[in-house]
Coordinates of C-alpha atoms in Angstrom, one line a residue:
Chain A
X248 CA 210.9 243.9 73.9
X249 CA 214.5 245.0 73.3
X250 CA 217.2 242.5 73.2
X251 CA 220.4 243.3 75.3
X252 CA 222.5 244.0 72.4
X253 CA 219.6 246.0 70.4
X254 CA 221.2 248.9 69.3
X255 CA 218.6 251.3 70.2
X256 CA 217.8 250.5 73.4
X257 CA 215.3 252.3 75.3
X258 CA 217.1 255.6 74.8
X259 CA 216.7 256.8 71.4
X260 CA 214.1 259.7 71.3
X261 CA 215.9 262.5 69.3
X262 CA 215.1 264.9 72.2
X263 CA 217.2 262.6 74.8
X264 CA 219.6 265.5 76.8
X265 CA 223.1 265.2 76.0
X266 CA 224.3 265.2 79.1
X267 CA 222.9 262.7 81.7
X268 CA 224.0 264.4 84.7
X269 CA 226.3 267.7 85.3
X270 CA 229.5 265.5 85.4
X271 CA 229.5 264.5 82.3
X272 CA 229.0 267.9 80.9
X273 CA 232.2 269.3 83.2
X274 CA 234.3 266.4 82.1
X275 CA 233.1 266.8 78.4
X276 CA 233.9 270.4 78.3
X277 CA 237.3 270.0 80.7
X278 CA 238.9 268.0 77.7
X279 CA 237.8 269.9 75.0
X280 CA 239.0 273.3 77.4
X281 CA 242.6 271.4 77.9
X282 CA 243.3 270.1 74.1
X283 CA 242.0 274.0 72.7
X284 CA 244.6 275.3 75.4
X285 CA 247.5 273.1 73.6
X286 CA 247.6 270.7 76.9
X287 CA 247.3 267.6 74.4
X288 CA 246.2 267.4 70.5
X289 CA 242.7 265.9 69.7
X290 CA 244.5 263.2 68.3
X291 CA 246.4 262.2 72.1
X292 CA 242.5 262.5 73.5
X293 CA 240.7 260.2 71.2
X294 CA 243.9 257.5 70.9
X295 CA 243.3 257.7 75.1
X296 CA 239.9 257.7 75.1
X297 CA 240.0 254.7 72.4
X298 CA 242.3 252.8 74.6
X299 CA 240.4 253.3 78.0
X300 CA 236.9 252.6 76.0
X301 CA 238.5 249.4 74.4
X302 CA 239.7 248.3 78.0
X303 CA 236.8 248.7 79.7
X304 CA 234.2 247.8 77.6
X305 CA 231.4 245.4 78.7
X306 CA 228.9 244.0 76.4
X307 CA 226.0 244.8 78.5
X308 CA 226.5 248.4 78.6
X309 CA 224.2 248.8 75.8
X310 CA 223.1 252.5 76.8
X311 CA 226.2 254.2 76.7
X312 CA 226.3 255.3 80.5
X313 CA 230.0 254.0 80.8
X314 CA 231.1 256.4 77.7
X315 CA 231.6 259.4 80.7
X316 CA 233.0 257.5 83.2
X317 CA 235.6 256.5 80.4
X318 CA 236.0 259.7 79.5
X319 CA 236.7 260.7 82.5
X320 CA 239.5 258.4 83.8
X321 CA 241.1 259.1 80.1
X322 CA 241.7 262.2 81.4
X323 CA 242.5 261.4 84.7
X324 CA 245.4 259.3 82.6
X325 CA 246.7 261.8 80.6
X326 CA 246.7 264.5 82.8
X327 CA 249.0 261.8 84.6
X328 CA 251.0 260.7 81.1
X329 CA 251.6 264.9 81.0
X330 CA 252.7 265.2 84.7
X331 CA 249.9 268.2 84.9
X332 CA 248.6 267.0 88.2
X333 CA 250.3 264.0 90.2
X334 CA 247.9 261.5 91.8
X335 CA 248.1 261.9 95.3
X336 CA 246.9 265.6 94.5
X337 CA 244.4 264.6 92.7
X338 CA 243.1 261.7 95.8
X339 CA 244.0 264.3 98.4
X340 CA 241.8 266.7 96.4
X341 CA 239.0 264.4 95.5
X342 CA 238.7 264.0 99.6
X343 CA 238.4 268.2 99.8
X344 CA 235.5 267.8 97.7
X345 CA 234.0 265.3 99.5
X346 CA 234.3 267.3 102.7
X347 CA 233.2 270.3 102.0
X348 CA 230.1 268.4 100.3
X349 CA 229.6 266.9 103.5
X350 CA 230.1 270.2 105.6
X351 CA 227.5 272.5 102.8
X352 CA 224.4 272.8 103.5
X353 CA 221.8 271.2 102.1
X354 CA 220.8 273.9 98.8
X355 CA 224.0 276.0 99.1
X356 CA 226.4 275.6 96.5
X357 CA 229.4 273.4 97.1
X358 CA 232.3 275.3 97.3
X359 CA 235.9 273.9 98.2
X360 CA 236.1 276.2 100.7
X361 CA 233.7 274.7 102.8
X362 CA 236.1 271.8 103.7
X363 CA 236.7 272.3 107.1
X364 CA 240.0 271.1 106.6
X365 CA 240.9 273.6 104.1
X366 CA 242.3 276.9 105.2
X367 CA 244.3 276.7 108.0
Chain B
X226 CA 215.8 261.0 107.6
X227 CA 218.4 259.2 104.3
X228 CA 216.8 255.9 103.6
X229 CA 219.8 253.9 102.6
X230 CA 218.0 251.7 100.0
X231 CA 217.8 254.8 98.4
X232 CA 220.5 255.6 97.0
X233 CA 221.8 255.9 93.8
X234 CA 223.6 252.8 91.9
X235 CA 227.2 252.1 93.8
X236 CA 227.9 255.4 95.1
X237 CA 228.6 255.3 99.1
X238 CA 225.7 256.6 101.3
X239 CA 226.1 257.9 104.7
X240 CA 223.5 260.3 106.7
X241 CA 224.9 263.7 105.5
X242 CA 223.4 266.6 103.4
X243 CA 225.4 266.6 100.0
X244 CA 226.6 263.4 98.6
X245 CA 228.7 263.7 95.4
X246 CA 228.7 260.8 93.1
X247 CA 232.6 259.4 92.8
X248 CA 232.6 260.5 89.1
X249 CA 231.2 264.1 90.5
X250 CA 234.5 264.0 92.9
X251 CA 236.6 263.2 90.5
X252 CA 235.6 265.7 88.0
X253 CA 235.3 268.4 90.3
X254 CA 239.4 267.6 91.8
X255 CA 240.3 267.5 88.4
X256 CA 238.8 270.9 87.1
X257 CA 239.5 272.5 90.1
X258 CA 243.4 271.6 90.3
X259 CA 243.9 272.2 86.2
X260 CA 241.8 275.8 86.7
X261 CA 244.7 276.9 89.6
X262 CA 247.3 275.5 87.8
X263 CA 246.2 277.9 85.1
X264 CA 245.9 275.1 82.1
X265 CA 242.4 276.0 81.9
X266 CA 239.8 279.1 83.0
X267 CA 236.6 278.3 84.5
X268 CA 235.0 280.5 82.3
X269 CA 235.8 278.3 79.4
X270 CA 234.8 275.3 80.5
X271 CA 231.5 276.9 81.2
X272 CA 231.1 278.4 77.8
X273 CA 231.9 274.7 76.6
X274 CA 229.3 273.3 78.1
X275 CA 226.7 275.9 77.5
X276 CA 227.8 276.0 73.9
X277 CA 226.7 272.2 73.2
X278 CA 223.8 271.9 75.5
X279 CA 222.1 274.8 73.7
X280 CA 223.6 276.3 70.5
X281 CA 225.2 273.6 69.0
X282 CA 222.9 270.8 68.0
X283 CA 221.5 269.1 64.7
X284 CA 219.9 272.2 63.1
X285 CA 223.3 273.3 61.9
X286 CA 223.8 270.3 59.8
X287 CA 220.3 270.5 58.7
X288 CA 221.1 273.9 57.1
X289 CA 224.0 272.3 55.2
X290 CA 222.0 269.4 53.8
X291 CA 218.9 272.1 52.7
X292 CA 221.2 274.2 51.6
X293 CA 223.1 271.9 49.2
X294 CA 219.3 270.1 47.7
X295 CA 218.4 273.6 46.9
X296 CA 221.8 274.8 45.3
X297 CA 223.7 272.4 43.3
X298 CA 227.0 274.3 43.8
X299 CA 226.9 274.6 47.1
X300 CA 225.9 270.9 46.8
X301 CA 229.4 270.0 44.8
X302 CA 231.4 272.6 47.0
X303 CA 230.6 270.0 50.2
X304 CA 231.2 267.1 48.5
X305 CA 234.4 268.6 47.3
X306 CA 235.6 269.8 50.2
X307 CA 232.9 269.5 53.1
X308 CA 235.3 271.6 55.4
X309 CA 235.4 274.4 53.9
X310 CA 231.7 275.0 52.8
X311 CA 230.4 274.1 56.2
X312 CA 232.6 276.5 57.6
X313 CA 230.7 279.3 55.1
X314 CA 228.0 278.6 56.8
X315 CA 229.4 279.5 60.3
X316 CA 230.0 275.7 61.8
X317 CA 233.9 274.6 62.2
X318 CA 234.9 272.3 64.0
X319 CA 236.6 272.8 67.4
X320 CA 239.3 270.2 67.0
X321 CA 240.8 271.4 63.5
X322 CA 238.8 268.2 62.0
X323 CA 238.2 267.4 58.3
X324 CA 234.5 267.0 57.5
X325 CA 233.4 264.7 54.7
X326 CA 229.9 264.9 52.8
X327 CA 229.0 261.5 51.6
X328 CA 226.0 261.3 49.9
X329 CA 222.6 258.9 49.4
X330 CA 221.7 257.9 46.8
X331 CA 219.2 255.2 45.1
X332 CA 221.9 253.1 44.8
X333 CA 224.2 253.8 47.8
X334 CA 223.4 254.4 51.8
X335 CA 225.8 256.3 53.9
X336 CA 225.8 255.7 58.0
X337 CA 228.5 256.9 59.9
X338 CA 229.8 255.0 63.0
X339 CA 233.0 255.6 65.0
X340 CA 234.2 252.2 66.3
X341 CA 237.2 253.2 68.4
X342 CA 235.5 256.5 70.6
X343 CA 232.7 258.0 68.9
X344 CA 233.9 261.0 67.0
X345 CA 231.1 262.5 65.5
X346 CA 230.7 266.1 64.0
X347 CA 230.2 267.8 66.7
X348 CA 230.0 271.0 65.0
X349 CA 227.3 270.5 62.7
X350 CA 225.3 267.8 64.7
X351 CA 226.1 268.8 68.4
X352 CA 226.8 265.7 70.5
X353 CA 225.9 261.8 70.1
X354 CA 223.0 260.7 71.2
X355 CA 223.5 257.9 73.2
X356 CA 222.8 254.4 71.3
X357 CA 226.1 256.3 69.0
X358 CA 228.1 255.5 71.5
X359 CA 226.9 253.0 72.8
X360 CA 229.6 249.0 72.0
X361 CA 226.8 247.4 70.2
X362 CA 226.2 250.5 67.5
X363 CA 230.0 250.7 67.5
X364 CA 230.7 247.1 66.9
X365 CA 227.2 245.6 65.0
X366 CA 226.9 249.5 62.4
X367 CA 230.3 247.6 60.9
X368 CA 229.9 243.8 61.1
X369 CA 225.5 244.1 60.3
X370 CA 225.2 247.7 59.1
X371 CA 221.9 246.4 57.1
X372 CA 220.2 244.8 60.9
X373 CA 220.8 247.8 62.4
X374 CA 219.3 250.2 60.0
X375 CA 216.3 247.6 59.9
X376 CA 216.6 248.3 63.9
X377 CA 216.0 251.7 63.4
X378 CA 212.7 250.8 61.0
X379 CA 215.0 251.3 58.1
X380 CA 214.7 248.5 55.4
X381 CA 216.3 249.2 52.5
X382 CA 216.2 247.3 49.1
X383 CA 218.5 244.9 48.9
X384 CA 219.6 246.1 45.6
X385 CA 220.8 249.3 48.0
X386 CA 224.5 249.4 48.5
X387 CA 225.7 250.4 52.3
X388 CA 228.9 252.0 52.9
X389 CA 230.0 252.1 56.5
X390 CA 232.0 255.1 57.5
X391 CA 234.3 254.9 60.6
X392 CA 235.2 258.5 62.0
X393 CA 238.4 259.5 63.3
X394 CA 239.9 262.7 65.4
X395 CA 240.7 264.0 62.0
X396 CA 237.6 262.9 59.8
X397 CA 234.1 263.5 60.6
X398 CA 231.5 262.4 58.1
X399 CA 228.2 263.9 57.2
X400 CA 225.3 262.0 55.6
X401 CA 223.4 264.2 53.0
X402 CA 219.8 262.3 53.0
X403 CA 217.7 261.5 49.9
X404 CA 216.0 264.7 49.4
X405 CA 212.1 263.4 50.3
X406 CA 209.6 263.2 47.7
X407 CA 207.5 265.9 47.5
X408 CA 209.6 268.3 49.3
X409 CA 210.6 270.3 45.7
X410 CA 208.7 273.6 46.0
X411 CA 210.1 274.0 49.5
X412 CA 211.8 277.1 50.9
X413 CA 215.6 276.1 52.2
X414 CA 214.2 276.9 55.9
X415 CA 211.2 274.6 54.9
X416 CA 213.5 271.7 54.1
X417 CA 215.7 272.0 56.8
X418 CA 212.7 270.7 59.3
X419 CA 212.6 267.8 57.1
X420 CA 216.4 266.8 58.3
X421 CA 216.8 264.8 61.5
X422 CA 219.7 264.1 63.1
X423 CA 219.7 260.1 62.4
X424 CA 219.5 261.0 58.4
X425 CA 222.5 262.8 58.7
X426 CA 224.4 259.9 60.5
X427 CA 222.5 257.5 57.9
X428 CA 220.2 255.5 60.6
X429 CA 217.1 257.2 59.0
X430 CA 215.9 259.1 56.6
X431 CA 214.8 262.8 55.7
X432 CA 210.8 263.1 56.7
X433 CA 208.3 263.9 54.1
X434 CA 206.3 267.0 54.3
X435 CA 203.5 265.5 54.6
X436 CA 205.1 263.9 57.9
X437 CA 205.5 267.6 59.6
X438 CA 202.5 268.8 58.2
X439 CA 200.5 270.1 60.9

């Protein structure tokens, strides 16, 4: 019986994938793609990333499945902090996505341009 | 046909074909907005994430700790200057960080922990498993290193020093394990199957060859 603060948890077989789901891997490999452009240093990313793991933080996420999401709004926030992308793009965008999930087919891949709002 | 007590944890369910998670959303506005705006190519991020789910992983760090047990000056380069003889051996970082070897010894056990967001070497171990980054490893590897290696069915002597080692964007640390008993007419290939992952963040130890024996 693992306690809810036992380090290992139920997750550590050295095999374990690195990714649990696509996502992760894309929002992994989106701030390592931005900070080797020059967007930001490695430094800015992990101060961020510190910050937004620091804040959010519960004690009974003992199997690291909010480490991504963190990630992930780190670099929602300094993609902000850089004025690469402004929010209401990024919402507006986020609701394209979701559309043309909605309109693909089920086994086709989801492509933006399936939004039926799209291209006018 | 979609069974609304199905669904996965909080994301919102409605009867359509292809429901995205939020975080999927969100990830996929982002990339797609910086990719037109031409910060990054798509082709790049793919690489990325091909790179680290198959080529990089813990074998590359295993050939640095074989390597230095079977050639003490390779074994003094890395402590000397870790960066530069992992990067002989084809493994640099992708971030421009500093790698330091720390050593095991009878005396002295190395683990390596990142409390503030789990930088890890990357280049030489691939990517944390999960418990790495996971608040209580961060928080407990610092304040209890010695109950956390004994959660891992490590029990050391007490007359065994630990030395906790917090990473940073610019330092990455490598444990070199206690080459095993046993393990002294081995080929350098040989002994790199006896290097897990957790010996070279310090939450295990080298396996014997009589444990891969088959």
């Amino acid at each position: 019986m693992n306690a809810p603060e036992q380090v290992r948890g139920h997750s550590g077989a050295a095999d374990e994938p690195v990714f649990q789901e696509p996502w992760e891997a894309q929002a992994f490999a989106l701030a390592v793609a931005l900070s080797e452009r020059g967007i930001f240093t490695w430094a800015e990313w992990t101060q961020t990333l510190g910050a937004t793991i620091q804040a959010a933080t519960k004690p009974q996420d003992s199997d690291g499945s909010a480490y991504y999401q963190c990630w992930l709004k780190a670099l929602e926030q300094l993609v902000a902090e850089k004025q690469l992308v402004a929010a209401t793009t990024l919402a507006t965008r986020k609701e394209a996505w979701r559309r043309a999930a909605h309109a693909t087919p089920h086994g086709s891949p989801i492509l933006l341009e399936n939004d039926p709002l799209a291209r006018s | 046909m979609s069974d609304p007590s199905n669904h996965h944890h909080h994301d919102d369910h409605d009867h359509s074909d292809n429901n995205l998670s939020e975080m999927d959303l969100r990830v996929r506005a982002l990339e797609s907005l910086m990719v037109e705006k031409g910060y990054v190519d798509a082709g790049a991020i793919d690489a990325i994430v091909e790179t680290y789910e198959t080529k990089i992983g813990p074998r590359n760090g295993a050939a640095v700790v074989a390597k230095a047990w079977s050639d003490p000056a390779f074994r003094d380069w890395l402590l000397r200057d870790a960066t530069a003889a992992i990067a002989s051996l084809g493994s640099t970082g992708r971030q421009g960080e500093h790698m330091v070897a720390v050593e095991n010894t009878a005396e002295e056990h190395n683990l390596v922990v990142c409390t503030l967001c789990s930088c890890y070497p990357w280049s030489v171990l691939g990517l944390p498993p999960t418990w790495y980054k996971s608040p209580p490893y961060r928080s407990r590897a610092v304040i209890d290193p010695r109950g956390v290696l004994a959660e891992f069915g490590l029990n050391l002597p007490p007359s065994t020093r630990i030395r906790v080692w917090d990473s940073t964007a610019e330092l990455r640390y490598l444990v070199i394990p206690r080459r095993p008993e046993g393990a002294e007419d081995l080929s350098e290939s040989a002994l790199a199957a006896l290097v897990t992952r957790d010996s070279m963040i310090g939450v295990g130890l080298a396996r014997r060859p009589s444990e891969i024996s088959k």
